[in-house]
Tab-separated table of C-alpha atoms in Angstrom:
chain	number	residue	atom	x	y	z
A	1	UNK	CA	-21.628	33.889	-4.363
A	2	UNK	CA	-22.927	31.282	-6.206
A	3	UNK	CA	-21.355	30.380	-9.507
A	4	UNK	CA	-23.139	27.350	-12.012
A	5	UNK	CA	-26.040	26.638	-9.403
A	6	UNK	CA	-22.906	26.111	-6.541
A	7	UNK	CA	-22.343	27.957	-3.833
A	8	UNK	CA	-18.781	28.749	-4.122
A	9	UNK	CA	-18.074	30.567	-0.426
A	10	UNK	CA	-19.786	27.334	0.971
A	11	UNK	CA	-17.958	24.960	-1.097
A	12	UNK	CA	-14.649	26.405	0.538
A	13	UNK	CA	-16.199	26.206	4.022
A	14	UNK	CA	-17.514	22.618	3.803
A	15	UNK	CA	-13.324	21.918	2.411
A	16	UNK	CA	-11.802	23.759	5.370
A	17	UNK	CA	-14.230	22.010	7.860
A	18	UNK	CA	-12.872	19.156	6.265
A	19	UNK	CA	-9.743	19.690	6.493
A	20	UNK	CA	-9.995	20.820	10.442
A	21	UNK	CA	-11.762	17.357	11.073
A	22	UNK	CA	-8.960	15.978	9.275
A	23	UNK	CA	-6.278	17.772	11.263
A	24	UNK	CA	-7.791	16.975	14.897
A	25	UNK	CA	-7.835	12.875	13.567
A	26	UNK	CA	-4.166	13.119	12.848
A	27	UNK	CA	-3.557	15.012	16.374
A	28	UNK	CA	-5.685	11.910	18.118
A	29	UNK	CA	-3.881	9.558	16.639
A	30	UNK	CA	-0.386	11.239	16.647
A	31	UNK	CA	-1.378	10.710	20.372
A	32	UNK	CA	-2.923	6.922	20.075
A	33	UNK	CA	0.853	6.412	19.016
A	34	UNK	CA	2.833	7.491	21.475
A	35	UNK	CA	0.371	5.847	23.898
A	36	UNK	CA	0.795	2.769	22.114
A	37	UNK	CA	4.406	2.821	21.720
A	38	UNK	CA	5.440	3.746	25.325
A	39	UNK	CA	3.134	0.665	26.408
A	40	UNK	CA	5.382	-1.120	23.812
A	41	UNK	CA	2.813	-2.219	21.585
A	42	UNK	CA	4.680	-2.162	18.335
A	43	UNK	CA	2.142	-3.418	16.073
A	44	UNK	CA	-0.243	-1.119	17.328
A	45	UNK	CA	2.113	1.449	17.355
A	46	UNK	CA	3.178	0.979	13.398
A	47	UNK	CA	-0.393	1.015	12.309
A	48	UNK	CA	-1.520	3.930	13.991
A	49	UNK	CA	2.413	5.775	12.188
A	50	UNK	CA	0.737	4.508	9.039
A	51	UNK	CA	-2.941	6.148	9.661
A	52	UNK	CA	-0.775	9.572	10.422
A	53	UNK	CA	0.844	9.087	7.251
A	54	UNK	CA	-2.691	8.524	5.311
A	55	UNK	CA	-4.384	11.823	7.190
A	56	UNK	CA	-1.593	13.613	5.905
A	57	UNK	CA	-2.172	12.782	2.460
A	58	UNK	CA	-5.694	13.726	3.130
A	59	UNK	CA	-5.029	16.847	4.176
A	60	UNK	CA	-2.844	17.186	0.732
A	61	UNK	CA	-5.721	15.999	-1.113
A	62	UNK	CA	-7.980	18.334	0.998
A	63	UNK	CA	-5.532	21.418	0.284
A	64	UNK	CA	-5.136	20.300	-3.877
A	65	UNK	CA	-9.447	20.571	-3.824
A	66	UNK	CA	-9.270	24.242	-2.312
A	67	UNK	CA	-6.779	25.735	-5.545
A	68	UNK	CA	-8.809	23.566	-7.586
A	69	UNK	CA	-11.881	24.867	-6.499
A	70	UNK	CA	-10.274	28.620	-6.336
A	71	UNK	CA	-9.644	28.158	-10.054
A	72	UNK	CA	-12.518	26.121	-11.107
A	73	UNK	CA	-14.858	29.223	-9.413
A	74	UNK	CA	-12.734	31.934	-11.389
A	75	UNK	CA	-12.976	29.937	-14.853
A	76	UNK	CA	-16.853	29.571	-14.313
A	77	UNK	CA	-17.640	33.003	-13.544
A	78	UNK	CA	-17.377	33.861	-17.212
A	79	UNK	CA	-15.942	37.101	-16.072
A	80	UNK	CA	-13.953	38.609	-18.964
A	81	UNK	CA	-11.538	41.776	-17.659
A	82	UNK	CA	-10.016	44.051	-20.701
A	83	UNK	CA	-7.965	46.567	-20.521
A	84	UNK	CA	-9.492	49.364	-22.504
């Protein structure tokens, strides 16, 4: 349905694919790290904790724009419900 020119069933599709890509980057390097830290590159190892840490704020972020858009879309439909 498309709500101010914007496809709002899109919109959410586009966030969830998002949010997918964002998942399998945090699985890859969730892996990265272990490979990293059995070969006992610590360095390595601490960055790639720290990129986990950052995808999972993403994925917060990602998760804040899909209620934001739910509401946003149910505001801008100008739909008015009375009880009569």
């Amino acid at each position: 349905m498309c709500t101010n020119g914007v496809n709002v069933s899109q919109l959410k599709m586009m966030l969830e694919q998002m949010d997918d890509q964002a998942a399998l980057n945090r699985r890859w390097t969730h892996k990265l790290y272990h490979v990293a830290e059995g070969a006992e590159y610590a360095r390595t190892a601490e960055v790639l904790r720290g990129i986990q840490g950052l995808l999972d704020e993403v994925r917060a972020q990602l998760s804040d724009a899909q209620d934001a858009l739910d509401k946003d879309s149910v505001e801008a439909s100008n739909v008015v419900v009375s009880l009569v």
